[in-house]
mmCIF file of C-alpha atoms (C1' of nucleotides) in Angstrom:
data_model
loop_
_atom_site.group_PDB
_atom_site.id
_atom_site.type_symbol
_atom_site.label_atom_id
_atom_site.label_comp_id
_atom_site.label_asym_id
_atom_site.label_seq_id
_atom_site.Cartn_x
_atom_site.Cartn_y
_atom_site.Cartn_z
ATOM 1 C CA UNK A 61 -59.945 139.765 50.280
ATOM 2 C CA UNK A 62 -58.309 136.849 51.631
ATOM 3 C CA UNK A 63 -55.449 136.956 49.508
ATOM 4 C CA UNK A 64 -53.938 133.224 49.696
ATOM 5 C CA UNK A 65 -56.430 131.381 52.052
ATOM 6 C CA UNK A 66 -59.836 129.412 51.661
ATOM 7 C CA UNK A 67 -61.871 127.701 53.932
ATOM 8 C CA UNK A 68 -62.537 125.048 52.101
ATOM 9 C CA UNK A 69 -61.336 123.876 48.893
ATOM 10 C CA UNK A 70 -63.715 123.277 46.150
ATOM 11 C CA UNK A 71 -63.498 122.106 42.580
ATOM 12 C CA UNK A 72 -59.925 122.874 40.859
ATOM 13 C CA UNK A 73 -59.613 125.735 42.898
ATOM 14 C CA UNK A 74 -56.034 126.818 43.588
ATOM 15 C CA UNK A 75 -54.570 125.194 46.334
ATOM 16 C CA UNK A 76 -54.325 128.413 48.665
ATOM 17 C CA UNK A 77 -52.609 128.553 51.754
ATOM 18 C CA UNK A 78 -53.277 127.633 55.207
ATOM 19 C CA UNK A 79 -54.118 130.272 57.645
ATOM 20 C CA UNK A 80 -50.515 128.319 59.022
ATOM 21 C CA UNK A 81 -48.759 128.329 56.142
ATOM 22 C CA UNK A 82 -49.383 132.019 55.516
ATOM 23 C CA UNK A 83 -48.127 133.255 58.555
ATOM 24 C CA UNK A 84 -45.081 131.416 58.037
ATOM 25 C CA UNK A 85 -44.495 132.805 54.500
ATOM 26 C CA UNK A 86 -44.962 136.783 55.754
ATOM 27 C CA UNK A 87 -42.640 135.482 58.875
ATOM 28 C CA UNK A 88 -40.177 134.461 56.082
ATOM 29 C CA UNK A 89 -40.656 137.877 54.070
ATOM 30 C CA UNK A 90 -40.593 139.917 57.017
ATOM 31 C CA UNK A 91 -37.443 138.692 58.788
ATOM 32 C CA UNK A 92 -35.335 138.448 55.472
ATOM 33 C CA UNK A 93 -36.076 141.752 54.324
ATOM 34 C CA UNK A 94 -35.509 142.735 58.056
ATOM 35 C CA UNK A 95 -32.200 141.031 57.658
ATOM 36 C CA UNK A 96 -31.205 142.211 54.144
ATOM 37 C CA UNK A 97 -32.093 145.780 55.064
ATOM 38 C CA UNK A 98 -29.546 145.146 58.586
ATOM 39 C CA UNK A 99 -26.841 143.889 56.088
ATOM 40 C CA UNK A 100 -26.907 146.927 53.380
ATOM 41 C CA UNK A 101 -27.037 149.629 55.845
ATOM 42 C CA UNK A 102 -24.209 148.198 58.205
ATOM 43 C CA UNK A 103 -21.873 147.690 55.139
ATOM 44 C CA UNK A 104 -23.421 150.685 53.682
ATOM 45 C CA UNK A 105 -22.314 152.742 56.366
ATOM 46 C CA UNK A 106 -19.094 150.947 57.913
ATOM 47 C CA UNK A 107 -17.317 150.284 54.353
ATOM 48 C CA UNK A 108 -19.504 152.232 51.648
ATOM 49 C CA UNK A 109 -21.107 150.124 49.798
ATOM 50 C CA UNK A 110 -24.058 147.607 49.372
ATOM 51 C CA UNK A 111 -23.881 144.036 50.785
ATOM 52 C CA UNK A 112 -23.625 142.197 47.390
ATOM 53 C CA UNK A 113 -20.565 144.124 46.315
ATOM 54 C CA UNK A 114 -19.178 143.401 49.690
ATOM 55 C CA UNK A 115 -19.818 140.029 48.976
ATOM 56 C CA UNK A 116 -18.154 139.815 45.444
ATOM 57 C CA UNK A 117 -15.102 141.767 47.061
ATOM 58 C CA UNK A 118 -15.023 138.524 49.362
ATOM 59 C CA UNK A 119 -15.052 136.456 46.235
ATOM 60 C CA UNK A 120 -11.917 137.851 44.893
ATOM 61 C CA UNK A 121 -10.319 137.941 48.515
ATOM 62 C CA UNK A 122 -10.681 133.963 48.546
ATOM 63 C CA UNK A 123 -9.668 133.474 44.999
ATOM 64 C CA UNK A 124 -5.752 132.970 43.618
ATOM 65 C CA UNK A 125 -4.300 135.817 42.793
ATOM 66 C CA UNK A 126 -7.278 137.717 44.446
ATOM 67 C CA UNK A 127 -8.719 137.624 40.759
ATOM 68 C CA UNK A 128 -11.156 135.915 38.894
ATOM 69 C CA UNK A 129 -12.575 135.967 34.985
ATOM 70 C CA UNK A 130 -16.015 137.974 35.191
ATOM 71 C CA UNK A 131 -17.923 135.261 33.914
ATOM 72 C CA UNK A 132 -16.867 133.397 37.049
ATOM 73 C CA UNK A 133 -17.225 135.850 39.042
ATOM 74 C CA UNK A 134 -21.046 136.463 37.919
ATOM 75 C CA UNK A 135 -21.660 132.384 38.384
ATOM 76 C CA UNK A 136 -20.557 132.693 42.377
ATOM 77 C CA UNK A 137 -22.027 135.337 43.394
ATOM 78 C CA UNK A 138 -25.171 134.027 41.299
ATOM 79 C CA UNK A 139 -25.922 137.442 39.680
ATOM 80 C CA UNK A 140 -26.029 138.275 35.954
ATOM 81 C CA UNK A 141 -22.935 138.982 33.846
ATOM 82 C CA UNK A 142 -24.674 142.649 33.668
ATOM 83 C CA UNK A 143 -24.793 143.282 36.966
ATOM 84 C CA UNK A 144 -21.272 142.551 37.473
ATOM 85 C CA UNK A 145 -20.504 144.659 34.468
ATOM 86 C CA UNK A 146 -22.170 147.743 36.488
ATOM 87 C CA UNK A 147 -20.784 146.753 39.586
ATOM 88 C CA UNK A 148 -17.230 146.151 38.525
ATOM 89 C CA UNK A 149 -17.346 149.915 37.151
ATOM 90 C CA UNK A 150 -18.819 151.070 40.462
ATOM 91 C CA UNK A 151 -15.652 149.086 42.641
ATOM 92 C CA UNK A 152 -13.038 150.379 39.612
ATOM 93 C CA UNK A 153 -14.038 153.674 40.178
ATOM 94 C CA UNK A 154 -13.489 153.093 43.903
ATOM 95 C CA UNK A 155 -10.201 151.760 43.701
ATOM 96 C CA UNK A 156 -11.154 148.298 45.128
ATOM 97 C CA UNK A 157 -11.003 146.670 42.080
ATOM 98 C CA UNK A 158 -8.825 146.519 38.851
ATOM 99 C CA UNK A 159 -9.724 145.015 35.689
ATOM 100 C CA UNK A 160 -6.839 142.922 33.438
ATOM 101 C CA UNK A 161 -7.257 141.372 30.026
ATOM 102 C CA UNK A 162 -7.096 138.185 29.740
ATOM 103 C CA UNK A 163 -3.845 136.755 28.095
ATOM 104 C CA UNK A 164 -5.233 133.869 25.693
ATOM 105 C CA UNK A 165 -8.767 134.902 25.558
ATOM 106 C CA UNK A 166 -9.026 138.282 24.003
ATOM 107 C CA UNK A 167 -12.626 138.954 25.132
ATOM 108 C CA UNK A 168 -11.861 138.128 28.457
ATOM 109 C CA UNK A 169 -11.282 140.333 31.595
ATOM 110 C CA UNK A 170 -10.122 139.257 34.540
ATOM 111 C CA UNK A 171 -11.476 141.588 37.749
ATOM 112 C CA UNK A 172 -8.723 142.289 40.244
ATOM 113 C CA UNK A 173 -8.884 143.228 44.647
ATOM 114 C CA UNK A 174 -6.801 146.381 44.684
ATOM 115 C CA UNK A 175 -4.901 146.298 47.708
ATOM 116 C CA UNK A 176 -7.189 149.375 48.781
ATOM 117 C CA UNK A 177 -9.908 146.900 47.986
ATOM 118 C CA UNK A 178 -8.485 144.482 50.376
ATOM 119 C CA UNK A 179 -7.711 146.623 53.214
ATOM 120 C CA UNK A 180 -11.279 147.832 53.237
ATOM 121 C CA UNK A 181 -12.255 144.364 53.087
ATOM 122 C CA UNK A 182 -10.176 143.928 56.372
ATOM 123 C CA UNK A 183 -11.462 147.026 57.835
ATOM 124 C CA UNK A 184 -14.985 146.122 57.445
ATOM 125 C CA UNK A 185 -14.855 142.154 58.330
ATOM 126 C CA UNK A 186 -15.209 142.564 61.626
ATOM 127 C CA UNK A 187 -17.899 144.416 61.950
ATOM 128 C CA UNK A 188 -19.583 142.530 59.047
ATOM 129 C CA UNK A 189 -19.200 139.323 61.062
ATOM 130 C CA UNK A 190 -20.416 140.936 64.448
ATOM 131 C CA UNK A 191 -23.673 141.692 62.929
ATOM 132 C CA UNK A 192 -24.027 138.659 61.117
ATOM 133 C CA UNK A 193 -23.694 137.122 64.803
ATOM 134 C CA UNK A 194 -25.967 139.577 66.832
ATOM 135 C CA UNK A 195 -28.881 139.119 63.853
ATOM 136 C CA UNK A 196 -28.376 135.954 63.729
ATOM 137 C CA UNK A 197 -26.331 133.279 65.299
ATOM 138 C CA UNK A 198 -26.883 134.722 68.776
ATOM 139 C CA UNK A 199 -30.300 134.299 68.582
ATOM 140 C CA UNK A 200 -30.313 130.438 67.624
ATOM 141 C CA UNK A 201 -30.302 127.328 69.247
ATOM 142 C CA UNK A 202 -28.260 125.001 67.728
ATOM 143 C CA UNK A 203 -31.103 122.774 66.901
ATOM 144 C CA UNK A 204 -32.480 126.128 65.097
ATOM 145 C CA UNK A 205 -28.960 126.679 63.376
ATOM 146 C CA UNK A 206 -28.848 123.290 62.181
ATOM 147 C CA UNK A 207 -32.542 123.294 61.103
ATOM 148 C CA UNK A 208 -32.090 126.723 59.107
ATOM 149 C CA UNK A 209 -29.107 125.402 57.103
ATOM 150 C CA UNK A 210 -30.826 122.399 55.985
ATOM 151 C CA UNK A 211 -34.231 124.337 54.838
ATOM 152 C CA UNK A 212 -32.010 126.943 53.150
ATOM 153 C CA UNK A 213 -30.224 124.267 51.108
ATOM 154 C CA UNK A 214 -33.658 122.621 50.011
ATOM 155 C CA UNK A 215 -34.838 125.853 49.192
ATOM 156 C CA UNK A 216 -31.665 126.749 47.339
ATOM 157 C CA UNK A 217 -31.931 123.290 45.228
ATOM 158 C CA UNK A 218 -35.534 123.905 44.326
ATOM 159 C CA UNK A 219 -34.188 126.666 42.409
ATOM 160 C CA UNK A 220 -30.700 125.808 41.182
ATOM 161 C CA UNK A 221 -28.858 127.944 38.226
ATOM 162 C CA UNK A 222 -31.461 127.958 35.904
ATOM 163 C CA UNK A 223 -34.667 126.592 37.025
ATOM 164 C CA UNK A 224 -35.046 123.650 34.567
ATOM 165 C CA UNK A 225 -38.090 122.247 35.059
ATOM 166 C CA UNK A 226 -39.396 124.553 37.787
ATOM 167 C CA UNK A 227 -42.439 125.146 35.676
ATOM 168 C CA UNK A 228 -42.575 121.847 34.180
ATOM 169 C CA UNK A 229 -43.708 120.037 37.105
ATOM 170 C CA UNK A 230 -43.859 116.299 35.189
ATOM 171 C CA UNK A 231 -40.004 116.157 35.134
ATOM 172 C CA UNK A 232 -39.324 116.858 38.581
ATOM 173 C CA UNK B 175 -8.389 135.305 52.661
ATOM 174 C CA UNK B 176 -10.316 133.178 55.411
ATOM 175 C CA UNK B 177 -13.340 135.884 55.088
ATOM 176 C CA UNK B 178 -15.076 135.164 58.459
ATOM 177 C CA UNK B 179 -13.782 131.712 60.036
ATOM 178 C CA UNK B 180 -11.263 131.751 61.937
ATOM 179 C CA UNK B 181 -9.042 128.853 63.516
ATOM 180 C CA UNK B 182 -8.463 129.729 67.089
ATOM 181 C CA UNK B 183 -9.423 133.266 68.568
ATOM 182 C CA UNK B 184 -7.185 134.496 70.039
ATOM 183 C CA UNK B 185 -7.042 138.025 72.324
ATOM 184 C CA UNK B 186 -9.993 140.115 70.988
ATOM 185 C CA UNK B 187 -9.683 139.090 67.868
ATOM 186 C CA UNK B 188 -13.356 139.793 66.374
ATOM 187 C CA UNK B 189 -15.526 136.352 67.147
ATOM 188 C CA UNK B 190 -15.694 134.974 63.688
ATOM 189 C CA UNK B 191 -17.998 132.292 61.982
ATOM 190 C CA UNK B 192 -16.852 128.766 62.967
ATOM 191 C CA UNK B 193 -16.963 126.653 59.284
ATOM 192 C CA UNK B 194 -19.846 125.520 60.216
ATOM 193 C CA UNK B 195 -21.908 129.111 60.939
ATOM 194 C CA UNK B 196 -20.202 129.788 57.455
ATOM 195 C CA UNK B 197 -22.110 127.031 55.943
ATOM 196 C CA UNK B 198 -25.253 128.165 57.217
ATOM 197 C CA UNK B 199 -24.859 131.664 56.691
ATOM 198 C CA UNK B 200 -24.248 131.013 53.278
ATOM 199 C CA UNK B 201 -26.633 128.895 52.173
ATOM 200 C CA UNK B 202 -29.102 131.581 53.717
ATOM 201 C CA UNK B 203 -28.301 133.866 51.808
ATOM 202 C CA UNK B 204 -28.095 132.296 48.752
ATOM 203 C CA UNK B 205 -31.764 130.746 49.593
ATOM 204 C CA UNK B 206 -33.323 133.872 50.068
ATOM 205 C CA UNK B 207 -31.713 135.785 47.088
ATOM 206 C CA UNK B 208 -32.890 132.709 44.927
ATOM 207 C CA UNK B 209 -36.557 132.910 46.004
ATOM 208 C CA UNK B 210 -37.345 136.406 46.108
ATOM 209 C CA UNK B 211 -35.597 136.461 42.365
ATOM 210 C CA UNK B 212 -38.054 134.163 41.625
ATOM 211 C CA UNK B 213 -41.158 135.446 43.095
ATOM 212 C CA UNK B 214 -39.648 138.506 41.709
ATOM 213 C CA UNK B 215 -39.914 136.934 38.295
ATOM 214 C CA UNK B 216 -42.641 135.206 38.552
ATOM 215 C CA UNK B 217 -45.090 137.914 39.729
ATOM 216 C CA UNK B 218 -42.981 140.379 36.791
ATOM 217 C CA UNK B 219 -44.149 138.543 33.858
ATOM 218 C CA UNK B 220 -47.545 137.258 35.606
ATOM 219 C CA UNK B 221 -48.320 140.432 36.662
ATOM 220 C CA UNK B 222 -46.268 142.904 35.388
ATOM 221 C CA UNK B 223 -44.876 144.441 39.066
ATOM 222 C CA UNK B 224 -42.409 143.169 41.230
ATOM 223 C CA UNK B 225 -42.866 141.595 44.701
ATOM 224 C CA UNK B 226 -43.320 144.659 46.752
ATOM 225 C CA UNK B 227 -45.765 146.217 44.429
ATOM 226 C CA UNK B 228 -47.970 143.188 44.870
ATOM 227 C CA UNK B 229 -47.614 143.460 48.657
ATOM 228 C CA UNK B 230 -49.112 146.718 48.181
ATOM 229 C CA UNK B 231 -51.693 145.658 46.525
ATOM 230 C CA UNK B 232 -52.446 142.938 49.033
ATOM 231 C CA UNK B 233 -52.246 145.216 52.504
ATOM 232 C CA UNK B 234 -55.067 147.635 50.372
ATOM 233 C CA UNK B 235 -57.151 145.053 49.716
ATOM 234 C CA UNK B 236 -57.016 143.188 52.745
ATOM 235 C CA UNK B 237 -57.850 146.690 54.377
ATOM 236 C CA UNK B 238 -61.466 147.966 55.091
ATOM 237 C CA UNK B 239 -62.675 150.000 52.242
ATOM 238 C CA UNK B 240 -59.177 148.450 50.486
ATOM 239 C CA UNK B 241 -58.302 152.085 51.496
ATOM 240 C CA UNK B 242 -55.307 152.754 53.902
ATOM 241 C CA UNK B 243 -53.554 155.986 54.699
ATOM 242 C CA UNK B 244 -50.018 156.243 52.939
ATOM 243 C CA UNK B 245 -47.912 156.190 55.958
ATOM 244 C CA UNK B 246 -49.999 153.806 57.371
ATOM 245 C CA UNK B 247 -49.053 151.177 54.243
ATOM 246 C CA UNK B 248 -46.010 152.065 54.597
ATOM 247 C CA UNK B 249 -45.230 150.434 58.200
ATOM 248 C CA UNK B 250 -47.266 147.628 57.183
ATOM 249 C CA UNK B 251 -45.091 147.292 54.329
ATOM 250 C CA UNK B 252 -42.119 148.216 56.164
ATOM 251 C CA UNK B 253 -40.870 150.482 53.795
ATOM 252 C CA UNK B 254 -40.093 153.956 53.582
ATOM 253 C CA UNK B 255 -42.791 156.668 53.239
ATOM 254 C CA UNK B 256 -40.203 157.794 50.291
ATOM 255 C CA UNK B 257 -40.185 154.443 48.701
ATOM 256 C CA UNK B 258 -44.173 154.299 48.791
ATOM 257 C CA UNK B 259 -44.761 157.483 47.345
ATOM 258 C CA UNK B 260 -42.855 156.266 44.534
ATOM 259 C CA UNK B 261 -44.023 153.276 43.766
ATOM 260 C CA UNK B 262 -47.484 154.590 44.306
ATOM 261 C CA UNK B 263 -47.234 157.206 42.068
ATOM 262 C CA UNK B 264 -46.215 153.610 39.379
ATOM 263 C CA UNK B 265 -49.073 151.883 40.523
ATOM 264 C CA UNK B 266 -51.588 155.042 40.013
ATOM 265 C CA UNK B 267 -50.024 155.358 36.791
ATOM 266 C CA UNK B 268 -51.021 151.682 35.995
ATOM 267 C CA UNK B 269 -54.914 152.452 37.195
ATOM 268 C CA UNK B 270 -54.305 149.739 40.116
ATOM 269 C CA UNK B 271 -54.300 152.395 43.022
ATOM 270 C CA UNK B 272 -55.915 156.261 43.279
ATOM 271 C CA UNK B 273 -55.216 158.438 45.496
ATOM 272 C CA UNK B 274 -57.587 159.812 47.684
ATOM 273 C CA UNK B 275 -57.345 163.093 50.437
ATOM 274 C CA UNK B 276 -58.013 162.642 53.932
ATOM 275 C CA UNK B 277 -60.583 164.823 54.860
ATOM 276 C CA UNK B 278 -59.598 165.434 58.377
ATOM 277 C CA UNK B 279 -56.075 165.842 58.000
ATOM 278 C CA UNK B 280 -55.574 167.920 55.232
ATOM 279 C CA UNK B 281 -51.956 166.576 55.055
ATOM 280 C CA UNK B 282 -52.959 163.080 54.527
ATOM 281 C CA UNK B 283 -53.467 160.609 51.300
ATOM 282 C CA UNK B 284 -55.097 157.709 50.984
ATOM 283 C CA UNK B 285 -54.141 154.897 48.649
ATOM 284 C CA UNK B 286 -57.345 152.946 47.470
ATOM 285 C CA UNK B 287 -56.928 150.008 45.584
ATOM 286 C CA UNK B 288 -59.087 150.586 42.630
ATOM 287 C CA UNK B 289 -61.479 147.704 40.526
ATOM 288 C CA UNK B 290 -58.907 147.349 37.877
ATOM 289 C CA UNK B 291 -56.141 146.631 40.803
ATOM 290 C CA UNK B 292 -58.512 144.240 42.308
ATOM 291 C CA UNK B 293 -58.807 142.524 39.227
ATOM 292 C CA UNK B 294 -54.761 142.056 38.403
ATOM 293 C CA UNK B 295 -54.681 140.964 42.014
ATOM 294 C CA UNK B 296 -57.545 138.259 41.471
ATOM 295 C CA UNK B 297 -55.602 137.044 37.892
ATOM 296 C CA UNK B 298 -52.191 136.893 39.751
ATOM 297 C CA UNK B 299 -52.573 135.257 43.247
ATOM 298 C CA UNK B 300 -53.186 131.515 41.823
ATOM 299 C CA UNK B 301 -50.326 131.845 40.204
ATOM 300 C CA UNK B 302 -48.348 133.337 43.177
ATOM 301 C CA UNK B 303 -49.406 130.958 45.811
ATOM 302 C CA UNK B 304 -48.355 128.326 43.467
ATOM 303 C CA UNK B 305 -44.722 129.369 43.141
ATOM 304 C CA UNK B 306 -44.645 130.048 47.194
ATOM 305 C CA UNK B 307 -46.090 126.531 47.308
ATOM 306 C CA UNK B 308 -43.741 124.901 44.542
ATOM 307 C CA UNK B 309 -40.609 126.633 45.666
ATOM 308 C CA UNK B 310 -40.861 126.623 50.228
ATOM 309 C CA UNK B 311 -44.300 124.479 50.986
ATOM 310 C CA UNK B 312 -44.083 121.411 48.794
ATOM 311 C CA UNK B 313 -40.555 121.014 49.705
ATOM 312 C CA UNK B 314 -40.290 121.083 53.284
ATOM 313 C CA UNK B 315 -41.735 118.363 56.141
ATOM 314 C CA UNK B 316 -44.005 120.008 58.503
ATOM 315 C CA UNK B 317 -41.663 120.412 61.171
ATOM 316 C CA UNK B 318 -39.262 122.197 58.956
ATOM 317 C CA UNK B 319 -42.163 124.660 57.894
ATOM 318 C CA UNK B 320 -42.800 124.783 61.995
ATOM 319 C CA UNK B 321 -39.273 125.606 62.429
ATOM 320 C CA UNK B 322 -38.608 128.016 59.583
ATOM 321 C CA UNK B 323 -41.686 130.014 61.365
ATOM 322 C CA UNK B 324 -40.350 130.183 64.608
ATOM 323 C CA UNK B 325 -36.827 130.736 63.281
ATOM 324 C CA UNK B 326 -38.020 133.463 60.835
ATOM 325 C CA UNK B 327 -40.189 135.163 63.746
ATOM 326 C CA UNK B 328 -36.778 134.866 65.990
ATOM 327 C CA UNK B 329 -34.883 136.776 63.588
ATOM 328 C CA UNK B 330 -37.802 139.325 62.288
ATOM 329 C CA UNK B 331 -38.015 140.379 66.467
ATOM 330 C CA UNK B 332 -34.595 141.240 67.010
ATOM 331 C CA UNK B 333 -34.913 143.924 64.023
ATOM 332 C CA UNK B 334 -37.597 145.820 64.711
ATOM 333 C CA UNK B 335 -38.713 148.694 63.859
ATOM 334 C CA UNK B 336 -36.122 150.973 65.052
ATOM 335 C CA UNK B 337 -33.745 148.927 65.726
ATOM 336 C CA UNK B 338 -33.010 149.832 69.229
ATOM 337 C CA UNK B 339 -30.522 148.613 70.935
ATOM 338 C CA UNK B 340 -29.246 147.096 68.040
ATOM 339 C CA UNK B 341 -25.672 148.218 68.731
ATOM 340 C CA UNK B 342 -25.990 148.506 72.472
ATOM 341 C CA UNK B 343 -25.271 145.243 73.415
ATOM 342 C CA UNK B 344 -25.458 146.040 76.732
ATOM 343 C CA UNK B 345 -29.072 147.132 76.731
ATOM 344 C CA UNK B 346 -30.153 143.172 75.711
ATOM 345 C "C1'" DG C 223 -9.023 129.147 4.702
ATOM 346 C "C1'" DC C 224 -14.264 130.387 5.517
ATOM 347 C "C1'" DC C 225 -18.699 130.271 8.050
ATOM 348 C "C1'" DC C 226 -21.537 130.285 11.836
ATOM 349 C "C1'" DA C 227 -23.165 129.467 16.278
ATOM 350 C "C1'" DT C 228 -21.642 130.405 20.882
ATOM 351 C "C1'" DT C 229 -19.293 132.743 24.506
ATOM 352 C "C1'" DT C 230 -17.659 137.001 26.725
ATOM 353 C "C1'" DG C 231 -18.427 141.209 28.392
ATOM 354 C "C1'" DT C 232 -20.316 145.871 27.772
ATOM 355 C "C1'" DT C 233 -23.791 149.316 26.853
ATOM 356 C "C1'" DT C 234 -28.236 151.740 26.739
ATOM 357 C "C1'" DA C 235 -32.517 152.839 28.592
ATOM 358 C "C1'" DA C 236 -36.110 151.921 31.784
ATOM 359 C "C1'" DT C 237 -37.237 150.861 36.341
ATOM 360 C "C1'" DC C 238 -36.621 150.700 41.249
ATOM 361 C "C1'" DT C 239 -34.444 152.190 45.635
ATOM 362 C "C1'" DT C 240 -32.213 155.347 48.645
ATOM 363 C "C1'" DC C 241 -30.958 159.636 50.633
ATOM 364 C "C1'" DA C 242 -31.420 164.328 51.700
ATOM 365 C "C1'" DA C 243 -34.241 168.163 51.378
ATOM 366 C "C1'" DG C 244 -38.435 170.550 51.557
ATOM 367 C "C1'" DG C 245 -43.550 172.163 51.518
ATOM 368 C "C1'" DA C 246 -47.750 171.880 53.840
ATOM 369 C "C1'" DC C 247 -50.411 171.112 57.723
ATOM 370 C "C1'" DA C 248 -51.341 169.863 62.791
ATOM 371 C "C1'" DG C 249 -51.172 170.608 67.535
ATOM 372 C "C1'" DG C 250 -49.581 172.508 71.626
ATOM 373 C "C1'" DA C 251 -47.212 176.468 74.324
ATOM 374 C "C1'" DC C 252 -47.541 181.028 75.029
ATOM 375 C "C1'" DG D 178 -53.563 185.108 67.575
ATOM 376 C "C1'" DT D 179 -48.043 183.655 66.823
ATOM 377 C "C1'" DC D 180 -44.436 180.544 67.217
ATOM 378 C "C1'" DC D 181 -42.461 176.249 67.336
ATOM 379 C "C1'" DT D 182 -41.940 171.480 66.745
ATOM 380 C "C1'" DG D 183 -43.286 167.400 64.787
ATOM 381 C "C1'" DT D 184 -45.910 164.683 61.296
ATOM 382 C "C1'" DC D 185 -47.333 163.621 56.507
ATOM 383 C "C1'" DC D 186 -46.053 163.090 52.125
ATOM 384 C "C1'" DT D 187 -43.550 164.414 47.955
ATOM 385 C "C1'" DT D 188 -39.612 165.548 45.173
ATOM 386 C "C1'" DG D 189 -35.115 165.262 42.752
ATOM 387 C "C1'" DA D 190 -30.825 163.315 42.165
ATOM 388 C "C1'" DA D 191 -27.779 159.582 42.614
ATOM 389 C "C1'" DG D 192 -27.130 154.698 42.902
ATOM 390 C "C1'" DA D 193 -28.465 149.970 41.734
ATOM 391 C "C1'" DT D 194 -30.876 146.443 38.957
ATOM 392 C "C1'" DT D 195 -32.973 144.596 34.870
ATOM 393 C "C1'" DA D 196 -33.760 143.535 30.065
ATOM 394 C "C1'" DA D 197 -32.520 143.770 25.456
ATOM 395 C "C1'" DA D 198 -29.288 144.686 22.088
ATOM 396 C "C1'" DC D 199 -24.640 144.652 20.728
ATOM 397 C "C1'" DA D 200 -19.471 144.129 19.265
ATOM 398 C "C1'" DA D 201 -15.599 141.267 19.566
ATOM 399 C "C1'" DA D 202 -13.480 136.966 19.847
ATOM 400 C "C1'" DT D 203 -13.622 131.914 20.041
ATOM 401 C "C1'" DG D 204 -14.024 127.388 18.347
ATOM 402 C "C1'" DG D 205 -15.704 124.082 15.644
ATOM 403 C "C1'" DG D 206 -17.465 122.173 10.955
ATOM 404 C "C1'" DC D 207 -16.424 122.058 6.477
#
DNA sequence: GCCCATTTGTTTAATCTTCAAGGACAGGAC
DNA sequence: GTCCTGTCCTTGAAGATTAAACAAATGGGC
């Protein structure tokens, strides 16, 4: 099978992908699940847990008062209010977050950095950072740095919060 | 917290991301989590498996006899042999792959993609090249697709396989 | 006050991934 | 042949993610 490309196009075919463009997609797939793979099992084993919870941890580390509603919290770190749910239980039950109620909103919670939560946060930083450098940065010209950022935020705005009109192709 | 920038480094203090490396880091990864969630999603309700299953599908029938030894899927996958089996033993269940025993190496499986795989595979990939083309392609100039490649292919070498040398600096 | 749609966050079950362990066979040393 | 080590693949349990359903509270319209 050729899977996405064709020689030549004929009548409403779908528009497959050049023998180029291909390459460059499993490139893409390849190297981010390379990278994503780097990322879990450095955090996994240098501060115990999975990149994205590492990553809300950060959230709350740059917030006031090191907390923030979960609904908020969710809409940063672009995952659902579920997922949160589970993974606030998971970082409660490590002692690296706290949940409060909220004062004037009765269904609210606020999630909390412990200050366990924060000194692993410190503890794992560094190493965090160092990898992010030696996968990454390192590796890349400037030109390449610069050049990344700007695809990654075209990308990103292709497919903003909640895809309006990604699959209605006469608004865009 | 200043998470990973830091104003002036001083003695070894861990290198952190300038503002700038910051930037790019994080629109990477909020790039990448957006588009595999959507290829994800798209290829869930399209086809009823997520991305990797569909990867499968396309390394069996890309292969001669769209047979290929389990372990041998695996690395072209880049998975685990443990992940595989699992998601094998899914796709069997669906009637999209069968297994099959080697008949030199009494250890050995084969996964064969089977007619009815073919077939979910021959429904799904218009669809699927059209979101890659909608969401990356169609967005980019050709340059930027040149230099996502090379970038991509960068990033994919220095995390091979095993990772050697990963975390001996001094063996680069 | 009373309704009702919406927002907030959790819960359940199903699915997927990971990790550690293990069974079966292969291939070479002896 | 036996033993040993390594390869091939599976299994089971624990962790993580998703989707759908849900209770509680809010906030407006009336």
């Amino acid at each position: 099978m050729e899977y996405m490309t064709k020689a030549a196009a004929s009548t409403d075919e779908p528009q497959w992908l050049t023998a180029e463009e291909q390459r460059i997609w499993r490139s893409y797939l390849h190297a981010t699940y390379l990278l994503e793979d780097h990322m879990d099992r450095q955090l996994q084993r240098d501060a115990g847990m999975p990149h994205v919870y590492y990553g809300l941890l950060v959230k709350l580390a740059e917030s006031p008062q090191r907390r923030l509603r979960m609904t908020e919290l969710a809409m940063h770190a672009k995952i659902t209010r579920s997922r949160l749910s589970h993974a606030v239980a998971r970082l409660e039950k490590n002692g690296w977050v706290r949940r409060e109620d909220c004062t004037w909103d009765k269904r609210g919670q606020f999630a909390v950095l412990t200050d366990q939560g924060m000194e692993v946060l410190r503890n794992a930083a560094p190493g965090h950072v160092a990898t992010v450098r030696n996968a990454l940065f390192d590796r890349l010209t400037p030109e390449q740095q610069k050049s990344l950022g700007e695809i990654m935020e075209i990308i990103a705005e292709g497919l903003q919060p909640d895809e309006a009109g990604a699959d209605l192709p006469w608004l865009r």
